[in-house]
N, CA and C atoms as an extended XYZ file, in Angstrom:
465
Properties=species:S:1:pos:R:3:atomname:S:1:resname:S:1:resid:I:1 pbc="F F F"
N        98.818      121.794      111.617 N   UNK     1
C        98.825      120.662      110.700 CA  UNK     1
C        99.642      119.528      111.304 C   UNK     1
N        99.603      118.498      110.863 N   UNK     2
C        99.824      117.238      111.739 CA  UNK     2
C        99.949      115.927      110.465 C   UNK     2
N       100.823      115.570      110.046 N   UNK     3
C       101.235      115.216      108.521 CA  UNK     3
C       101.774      114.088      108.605 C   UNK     3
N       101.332      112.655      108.039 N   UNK     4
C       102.389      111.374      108.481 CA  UNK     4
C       103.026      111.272      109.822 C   UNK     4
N       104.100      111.404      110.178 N   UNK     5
C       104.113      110.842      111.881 CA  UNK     5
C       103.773      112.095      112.498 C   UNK     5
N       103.495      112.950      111.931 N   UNK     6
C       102.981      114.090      112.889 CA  UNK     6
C       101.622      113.611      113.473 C   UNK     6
N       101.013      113.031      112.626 N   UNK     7
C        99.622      112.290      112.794 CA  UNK     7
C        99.823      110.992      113.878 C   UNK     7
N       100.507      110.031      112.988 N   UNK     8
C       100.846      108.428      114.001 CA  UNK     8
C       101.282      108.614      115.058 C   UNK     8
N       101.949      109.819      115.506 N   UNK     9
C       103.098      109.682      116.715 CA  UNK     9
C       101.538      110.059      117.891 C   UNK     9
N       100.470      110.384      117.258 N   UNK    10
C        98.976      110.520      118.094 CA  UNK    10
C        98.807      109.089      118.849 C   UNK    10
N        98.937      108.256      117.950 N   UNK    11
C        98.508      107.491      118.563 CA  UNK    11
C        99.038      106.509      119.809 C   UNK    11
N       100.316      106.853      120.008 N   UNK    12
C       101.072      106.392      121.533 CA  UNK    12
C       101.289      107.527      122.431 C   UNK    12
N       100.250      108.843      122.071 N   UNK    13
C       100.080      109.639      123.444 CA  UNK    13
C        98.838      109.016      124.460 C   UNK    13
N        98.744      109.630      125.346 N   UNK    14
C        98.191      109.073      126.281 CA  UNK    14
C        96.727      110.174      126.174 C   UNK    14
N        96.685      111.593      126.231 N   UNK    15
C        96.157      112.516      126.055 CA  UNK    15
C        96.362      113.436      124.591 C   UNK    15
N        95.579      113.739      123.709 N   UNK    16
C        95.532      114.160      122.517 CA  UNK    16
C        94.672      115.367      122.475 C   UNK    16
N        94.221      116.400      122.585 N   UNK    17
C        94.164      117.488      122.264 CA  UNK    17
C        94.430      118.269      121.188 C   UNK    17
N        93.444      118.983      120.236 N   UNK    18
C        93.427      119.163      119.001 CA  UNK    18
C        92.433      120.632      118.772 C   UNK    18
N        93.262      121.561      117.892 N   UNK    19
C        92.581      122.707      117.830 CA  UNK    19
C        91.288      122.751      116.560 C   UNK    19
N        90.536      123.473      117.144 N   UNK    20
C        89.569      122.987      115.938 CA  UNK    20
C        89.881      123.918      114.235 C   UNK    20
N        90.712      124.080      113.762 N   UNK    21
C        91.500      124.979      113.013 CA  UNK    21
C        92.612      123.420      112.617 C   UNK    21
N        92.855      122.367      112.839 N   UNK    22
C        93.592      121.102      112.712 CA  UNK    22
C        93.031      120.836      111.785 C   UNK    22
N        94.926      120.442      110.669 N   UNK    23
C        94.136      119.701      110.081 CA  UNK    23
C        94.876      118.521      109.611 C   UNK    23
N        94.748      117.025      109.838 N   UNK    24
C        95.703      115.889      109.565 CA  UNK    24
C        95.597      114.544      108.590 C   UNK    24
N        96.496      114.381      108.318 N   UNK    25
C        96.637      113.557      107.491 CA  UNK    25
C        97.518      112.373      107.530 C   UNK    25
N        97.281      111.210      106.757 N   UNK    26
C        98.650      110.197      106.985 CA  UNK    26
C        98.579      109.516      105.238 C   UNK    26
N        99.322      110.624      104.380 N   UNK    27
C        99.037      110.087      103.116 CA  UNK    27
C       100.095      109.620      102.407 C   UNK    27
N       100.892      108.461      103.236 N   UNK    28
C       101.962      107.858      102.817 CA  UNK    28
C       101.535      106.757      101.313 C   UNK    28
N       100.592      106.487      100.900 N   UNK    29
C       100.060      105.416      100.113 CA  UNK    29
C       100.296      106.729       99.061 C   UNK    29
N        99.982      107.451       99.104 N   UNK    30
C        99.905      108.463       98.012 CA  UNK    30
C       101.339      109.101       97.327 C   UNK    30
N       102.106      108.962       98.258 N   UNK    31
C       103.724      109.184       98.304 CA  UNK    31
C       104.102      108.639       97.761 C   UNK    31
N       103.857      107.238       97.588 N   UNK    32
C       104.644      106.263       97.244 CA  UNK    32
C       104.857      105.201       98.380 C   UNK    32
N       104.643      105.274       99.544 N   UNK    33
C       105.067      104.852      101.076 CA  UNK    33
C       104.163      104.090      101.886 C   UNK    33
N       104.252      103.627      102.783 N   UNK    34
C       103.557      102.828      103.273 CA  UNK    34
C       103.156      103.506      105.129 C   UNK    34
N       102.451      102.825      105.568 N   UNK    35
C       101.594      103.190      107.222 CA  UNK    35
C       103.808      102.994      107.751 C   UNK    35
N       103.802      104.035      108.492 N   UNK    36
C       104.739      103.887      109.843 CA  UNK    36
C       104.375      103.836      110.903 C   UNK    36
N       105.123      103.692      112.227 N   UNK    37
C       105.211      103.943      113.679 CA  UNK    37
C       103.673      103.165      114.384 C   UNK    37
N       104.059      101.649      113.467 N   UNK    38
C       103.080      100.988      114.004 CA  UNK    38
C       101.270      101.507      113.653 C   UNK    38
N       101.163      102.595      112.591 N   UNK    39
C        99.638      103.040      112.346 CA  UNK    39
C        98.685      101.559      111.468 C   UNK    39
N        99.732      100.726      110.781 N   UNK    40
C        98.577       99.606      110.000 CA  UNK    40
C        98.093       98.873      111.238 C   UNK    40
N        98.787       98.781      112.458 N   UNK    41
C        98.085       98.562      113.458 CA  UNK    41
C        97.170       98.504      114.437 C   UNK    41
N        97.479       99.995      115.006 N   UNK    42
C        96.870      100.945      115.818 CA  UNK    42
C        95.307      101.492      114.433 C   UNK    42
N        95.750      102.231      113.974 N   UNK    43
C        94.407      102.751      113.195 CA  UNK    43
C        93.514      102.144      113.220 C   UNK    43
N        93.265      100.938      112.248 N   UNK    44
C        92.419      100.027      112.117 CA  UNK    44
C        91.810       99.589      113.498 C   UNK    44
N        92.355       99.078      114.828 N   UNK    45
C        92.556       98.985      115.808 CA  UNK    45
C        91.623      100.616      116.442 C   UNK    45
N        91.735      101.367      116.193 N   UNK    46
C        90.904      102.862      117.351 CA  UNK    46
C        89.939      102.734      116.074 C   UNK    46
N        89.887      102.803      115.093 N   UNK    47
C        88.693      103.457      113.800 CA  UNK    47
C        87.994      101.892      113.381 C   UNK    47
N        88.158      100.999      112.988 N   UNK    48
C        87.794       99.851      112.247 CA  UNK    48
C        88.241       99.978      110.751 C   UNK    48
N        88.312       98.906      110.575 N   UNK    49
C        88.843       98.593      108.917 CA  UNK    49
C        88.567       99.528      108.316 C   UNK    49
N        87.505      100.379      107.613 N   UNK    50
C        87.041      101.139      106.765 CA  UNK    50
C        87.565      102.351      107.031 C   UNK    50
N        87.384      102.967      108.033 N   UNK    51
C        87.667      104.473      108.541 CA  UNK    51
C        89.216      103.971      108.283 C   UNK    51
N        89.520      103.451      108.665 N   UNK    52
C        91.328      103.091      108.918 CA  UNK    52
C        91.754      103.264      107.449 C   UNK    52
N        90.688      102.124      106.535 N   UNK    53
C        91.344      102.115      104.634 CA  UNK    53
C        91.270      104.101      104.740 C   UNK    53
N        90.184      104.271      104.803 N   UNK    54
C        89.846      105.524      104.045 CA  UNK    54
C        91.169      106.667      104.774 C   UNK    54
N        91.442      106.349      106.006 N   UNK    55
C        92.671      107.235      106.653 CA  UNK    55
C        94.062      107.194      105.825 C   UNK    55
N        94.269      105.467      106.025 N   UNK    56
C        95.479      105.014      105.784 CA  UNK    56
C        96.087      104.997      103.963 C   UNK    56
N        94.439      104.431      103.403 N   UNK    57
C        94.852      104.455      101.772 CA  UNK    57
C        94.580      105.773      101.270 C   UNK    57
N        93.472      106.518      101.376 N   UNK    58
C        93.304      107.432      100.231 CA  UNK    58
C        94.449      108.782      100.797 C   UNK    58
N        94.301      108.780      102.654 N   UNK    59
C        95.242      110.024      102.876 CA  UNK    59
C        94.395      111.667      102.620 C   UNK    59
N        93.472      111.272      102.369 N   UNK    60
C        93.000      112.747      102.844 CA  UNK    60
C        92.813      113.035      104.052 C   UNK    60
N        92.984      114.454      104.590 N   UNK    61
C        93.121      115.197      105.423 CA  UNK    61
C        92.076      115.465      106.005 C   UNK    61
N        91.959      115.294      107.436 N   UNK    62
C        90.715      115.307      108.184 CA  UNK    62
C        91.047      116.295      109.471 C   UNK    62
N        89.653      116.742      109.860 N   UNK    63
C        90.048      117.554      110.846 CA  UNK    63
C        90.542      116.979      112.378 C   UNK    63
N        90.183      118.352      113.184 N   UNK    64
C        90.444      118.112      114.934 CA  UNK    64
C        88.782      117.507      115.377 C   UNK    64
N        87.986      117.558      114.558 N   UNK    65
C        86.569      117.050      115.107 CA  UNK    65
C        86.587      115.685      114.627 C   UNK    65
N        86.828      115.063      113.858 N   UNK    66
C        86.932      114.247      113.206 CA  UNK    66
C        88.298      113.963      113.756 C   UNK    66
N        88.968      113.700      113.931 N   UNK    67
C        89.960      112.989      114.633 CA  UNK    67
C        89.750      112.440      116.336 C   UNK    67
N        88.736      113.398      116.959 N   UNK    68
C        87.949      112.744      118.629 CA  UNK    68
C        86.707      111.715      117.464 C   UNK    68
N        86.591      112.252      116.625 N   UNK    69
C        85.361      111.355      116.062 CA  UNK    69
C        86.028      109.574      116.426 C   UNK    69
N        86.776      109.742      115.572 N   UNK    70
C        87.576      108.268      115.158 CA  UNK    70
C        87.763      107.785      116.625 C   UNK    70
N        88.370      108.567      117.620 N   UNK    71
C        88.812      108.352      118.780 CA  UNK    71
C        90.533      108.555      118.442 C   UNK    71
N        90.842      109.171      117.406 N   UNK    72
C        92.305      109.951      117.921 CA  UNK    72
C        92.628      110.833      118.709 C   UNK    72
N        91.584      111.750      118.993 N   UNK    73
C        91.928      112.701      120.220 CA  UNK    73
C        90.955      112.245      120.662 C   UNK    73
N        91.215      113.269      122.579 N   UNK    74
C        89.975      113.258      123.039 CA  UNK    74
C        89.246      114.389      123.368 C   UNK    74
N        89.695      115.625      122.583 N   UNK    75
C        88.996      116.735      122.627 CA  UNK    75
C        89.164      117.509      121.437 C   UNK    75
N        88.194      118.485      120.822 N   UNK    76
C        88.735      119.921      119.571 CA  UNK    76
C        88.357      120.899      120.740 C   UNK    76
N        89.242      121.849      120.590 N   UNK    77
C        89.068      123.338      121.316 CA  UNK    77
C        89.357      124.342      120.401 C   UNK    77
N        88.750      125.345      120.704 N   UNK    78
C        89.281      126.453      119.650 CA  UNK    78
C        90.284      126.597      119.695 C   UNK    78
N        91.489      126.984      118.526 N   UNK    79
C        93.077      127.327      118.607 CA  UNK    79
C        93.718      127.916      119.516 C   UNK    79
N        92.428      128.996      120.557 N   UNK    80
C        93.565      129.813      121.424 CA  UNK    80
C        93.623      129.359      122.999 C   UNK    80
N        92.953      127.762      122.904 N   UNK    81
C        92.861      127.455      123.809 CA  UNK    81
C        93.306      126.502      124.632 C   UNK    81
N        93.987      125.348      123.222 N   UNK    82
C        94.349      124.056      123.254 CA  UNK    82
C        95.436      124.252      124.002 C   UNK    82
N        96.946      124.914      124.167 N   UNK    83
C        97.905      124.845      124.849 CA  UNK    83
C        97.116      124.857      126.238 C   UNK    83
N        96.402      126.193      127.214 N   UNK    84
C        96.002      126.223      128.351 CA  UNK    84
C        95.538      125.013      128.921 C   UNK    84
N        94.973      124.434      128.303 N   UNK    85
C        93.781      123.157      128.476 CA  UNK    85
C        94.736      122.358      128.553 C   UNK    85
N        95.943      121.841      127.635 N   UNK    86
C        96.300      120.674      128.120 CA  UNK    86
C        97.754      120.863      129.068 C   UNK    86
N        97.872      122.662      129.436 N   UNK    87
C        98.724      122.667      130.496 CA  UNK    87
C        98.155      122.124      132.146 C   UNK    87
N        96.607      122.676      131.816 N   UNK    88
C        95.742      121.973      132.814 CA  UNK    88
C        95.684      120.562      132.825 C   UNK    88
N        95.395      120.051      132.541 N   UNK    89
C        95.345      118.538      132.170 CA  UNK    89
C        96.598      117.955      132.563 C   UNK    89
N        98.086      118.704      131.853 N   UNK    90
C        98.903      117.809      132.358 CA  UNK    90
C        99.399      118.452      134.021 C   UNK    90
N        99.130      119.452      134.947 N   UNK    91
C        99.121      119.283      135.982 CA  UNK    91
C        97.788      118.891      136.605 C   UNK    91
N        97.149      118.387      136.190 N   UNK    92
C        96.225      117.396      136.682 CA  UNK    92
C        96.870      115.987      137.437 C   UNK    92
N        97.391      115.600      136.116 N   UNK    93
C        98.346      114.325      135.636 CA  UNK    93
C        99.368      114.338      136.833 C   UNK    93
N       100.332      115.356      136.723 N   UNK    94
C       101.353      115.507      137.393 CA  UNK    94
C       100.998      115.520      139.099 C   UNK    94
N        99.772      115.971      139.412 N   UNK    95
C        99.381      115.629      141.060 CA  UNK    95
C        98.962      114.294      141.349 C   UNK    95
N        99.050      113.369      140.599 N   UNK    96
C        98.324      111.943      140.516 CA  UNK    96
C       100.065      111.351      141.217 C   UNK    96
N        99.340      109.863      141.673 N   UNK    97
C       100.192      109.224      142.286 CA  UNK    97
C       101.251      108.516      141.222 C   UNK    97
N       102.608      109.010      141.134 N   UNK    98
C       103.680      108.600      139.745 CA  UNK    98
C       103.620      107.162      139.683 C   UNK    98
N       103.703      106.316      140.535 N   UNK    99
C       103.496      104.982      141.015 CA  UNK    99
C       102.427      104.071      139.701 C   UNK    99
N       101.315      105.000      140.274 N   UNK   100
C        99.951      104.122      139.954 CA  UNK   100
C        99.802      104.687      138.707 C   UNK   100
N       100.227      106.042      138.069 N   UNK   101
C       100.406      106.552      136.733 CA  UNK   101
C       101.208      105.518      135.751 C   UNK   101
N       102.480      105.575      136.207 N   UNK   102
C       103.333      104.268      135.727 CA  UNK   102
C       103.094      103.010      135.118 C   UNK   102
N       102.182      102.367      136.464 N   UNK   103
C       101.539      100.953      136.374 CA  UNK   103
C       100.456      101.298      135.741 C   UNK   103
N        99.598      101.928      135.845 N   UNK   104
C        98.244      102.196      135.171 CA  UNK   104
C        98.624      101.809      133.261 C   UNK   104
N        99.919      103.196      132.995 N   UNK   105
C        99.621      102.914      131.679 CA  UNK   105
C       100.866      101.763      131.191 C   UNK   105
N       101.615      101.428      131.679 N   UNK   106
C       102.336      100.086      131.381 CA  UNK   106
C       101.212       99.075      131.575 C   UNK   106
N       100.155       98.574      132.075 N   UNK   107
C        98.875       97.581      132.100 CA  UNK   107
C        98.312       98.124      131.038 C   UNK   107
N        98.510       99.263      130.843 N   UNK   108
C        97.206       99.705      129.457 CA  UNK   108
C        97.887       99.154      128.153 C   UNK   108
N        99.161       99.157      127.923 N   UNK   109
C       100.062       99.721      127.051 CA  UNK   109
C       100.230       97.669      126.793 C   UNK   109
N       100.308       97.025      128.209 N   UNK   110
C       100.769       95.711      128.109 CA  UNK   110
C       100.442       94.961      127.003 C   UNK   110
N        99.431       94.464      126.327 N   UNK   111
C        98.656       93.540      125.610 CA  UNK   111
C        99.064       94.161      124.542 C   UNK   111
N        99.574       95.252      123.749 N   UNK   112
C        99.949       95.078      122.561 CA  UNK   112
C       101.452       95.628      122.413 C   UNK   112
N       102.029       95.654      123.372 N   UNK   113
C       103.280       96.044      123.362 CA  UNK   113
C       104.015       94.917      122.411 C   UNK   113
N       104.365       93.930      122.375 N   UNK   114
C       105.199       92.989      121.308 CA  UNK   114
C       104.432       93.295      119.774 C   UNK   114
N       103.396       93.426      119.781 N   UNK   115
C       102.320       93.328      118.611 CA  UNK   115
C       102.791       95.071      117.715 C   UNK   115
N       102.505       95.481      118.317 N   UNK   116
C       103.425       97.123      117.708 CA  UNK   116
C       104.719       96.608      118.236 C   UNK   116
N       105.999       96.479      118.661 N   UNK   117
C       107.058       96.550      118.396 CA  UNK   117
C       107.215       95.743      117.032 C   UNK   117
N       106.633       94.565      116.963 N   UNK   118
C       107.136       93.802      115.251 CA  UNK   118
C       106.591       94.553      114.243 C   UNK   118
N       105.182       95.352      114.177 N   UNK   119
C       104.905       95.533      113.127 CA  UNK   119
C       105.812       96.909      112.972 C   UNK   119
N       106.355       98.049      113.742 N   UNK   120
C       107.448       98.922      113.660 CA  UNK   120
C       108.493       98.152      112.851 C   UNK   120
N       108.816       97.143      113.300 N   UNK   121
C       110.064       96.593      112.622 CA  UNK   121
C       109.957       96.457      111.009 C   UNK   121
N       108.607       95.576      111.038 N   UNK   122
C       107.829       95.449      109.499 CA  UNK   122
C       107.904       96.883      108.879 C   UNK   122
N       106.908       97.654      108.872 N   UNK   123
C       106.991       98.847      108.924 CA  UNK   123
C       108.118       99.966      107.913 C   UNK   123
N       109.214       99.891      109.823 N   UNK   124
C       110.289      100.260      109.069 CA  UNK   124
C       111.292       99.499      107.765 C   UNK   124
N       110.997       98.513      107.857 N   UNK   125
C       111.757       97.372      106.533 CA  UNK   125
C       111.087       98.036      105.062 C   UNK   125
N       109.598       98.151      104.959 N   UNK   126
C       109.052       98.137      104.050 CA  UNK   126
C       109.505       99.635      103.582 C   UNK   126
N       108.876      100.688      104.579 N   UNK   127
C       108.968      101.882      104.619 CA  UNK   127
C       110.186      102.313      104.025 C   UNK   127
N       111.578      102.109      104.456 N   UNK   128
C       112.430      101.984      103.828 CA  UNK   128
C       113.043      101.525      102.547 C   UNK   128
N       112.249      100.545      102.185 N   UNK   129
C       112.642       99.893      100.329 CA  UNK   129
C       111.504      101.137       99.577 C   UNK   129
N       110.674      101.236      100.272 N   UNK   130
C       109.339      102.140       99.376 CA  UNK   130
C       109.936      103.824       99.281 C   UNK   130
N       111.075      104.043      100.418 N   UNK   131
C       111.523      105.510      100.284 CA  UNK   131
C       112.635      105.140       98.930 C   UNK   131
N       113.075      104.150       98.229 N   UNK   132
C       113.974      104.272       97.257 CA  UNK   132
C       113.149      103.326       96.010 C   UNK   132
N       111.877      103.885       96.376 N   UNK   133
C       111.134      102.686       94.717 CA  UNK   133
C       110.877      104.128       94.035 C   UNK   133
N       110.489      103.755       92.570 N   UNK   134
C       110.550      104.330       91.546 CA  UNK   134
C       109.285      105.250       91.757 C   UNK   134
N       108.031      104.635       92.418 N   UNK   135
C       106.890      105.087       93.010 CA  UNK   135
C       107.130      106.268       93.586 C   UNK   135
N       108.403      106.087       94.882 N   UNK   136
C       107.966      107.464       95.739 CA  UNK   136
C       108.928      108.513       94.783 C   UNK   136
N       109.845      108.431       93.920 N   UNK   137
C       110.511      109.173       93.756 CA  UNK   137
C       109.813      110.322       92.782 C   UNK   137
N       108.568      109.287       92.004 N   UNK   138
C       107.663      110.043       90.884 CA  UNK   138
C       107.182      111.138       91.904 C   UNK   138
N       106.759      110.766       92.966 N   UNK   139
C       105.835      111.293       94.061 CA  UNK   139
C       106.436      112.593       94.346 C   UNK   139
N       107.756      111.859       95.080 N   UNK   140
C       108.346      113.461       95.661 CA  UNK   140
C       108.611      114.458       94.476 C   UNK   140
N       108.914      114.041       93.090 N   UNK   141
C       109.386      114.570       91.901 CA  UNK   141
C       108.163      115.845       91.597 C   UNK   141
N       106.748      114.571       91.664 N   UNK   142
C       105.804      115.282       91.132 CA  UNK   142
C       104.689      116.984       92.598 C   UNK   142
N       105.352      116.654       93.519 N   UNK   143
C       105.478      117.263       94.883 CA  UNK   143
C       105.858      118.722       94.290 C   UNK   143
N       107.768      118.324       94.151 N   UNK   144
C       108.220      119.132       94.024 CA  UNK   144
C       108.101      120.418       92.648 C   UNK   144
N       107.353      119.688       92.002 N   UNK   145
C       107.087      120.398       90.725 CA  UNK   145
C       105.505      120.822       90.179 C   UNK   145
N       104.811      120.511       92.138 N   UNK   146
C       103.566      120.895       92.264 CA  UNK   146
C       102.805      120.390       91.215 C   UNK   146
N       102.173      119.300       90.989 N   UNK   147
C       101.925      118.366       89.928 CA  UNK   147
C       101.124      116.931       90.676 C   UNK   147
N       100.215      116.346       90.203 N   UNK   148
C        99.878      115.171       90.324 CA  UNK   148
C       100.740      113.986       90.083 C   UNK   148
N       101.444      113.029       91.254 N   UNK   149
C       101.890      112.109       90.406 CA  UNK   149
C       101.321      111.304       89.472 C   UNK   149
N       102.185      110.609       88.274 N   UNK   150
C       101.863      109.802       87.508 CA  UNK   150
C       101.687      108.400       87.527 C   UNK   150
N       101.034      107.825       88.640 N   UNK   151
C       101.742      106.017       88.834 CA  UNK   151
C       100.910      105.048       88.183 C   UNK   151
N       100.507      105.569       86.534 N   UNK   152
C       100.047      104.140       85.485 CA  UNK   152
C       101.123      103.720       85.292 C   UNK   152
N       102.163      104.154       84.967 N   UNK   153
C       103.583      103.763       84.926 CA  UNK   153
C       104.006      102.189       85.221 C   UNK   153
N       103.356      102.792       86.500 N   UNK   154
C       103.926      101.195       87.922 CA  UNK   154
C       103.013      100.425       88.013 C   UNK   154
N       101.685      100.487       87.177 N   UNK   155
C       100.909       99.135       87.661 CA  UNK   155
C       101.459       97.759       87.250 C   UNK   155
């Protein structure tokens, strides 16, 4: 399972690998909370607007096939296989020239590097007032007491 930044922190790997037995989610809207670690960005950005709303707002949980779907990973393997595969992969990686690895993904990475550092900043600002609103607290309340939250409350 792969849960809020367990999910986002996908999207500043370089290689993603996913068992087909995965299953992820980013259902901070539902919490009470808002997109972190730069995802109102990035998502929308790999999926398009829609796939991104339907990721980012509703927060249901999607698989390891559906996550190469979107283009969050780039493979599903069966569960007993995913570690081997991407031990392969990363000595693949590791015989490549460190140099041109380096530069390769600092050029990849270039063009939105300022663009995700502000919206992190955004992000974390918001993310933070929304972990002490009345919203998430119903949330975690109603979590903890295995329950639907209630948020007619807050419209």
């Amino acid at each position: 399972a792969a849960v809020g930044i367990g999910t986002t922190m996908l999207l500043h790997c370089d290689l993603v690998y996913v068992s087909d037995e995965a299953r992820l989610a980013m259902p901070f809207v539902g919490l009470g909370l808002v997109p972190e670690y730069a995802s109102s960005l990035l998502v929308p950005a790999l999926m398009g607007h829609a796939k991104a709303a339907e990721k980012l707002l509703l927060g249901d949980p999607f698989t390891g096939e559906q996550a190469v779907e979107c283009g969050l990973a780039n493979a599903v393997l069966p569960a007993g296989e995913v570690v081997n595969h991407a031990r392969r992969m990363a000595e693949r990686f590791n015989a490549l020239a460190p140099a041109a690895v380096r530069e390769s993904k600092r050029l990849m990475r270039a063009p939105q590097r300022a663009a995700i550092q502000q919206v992190m900043a955004a992000e974390g600002e918001v993310f933070g007032q929304r972990l002490r609103s009345p919203e998430a607290r119903e949330a975690f309340q109603a979590f903890f007491e295995k329950r639907k939250p209630d948020f007619s409350k807050f419209s």
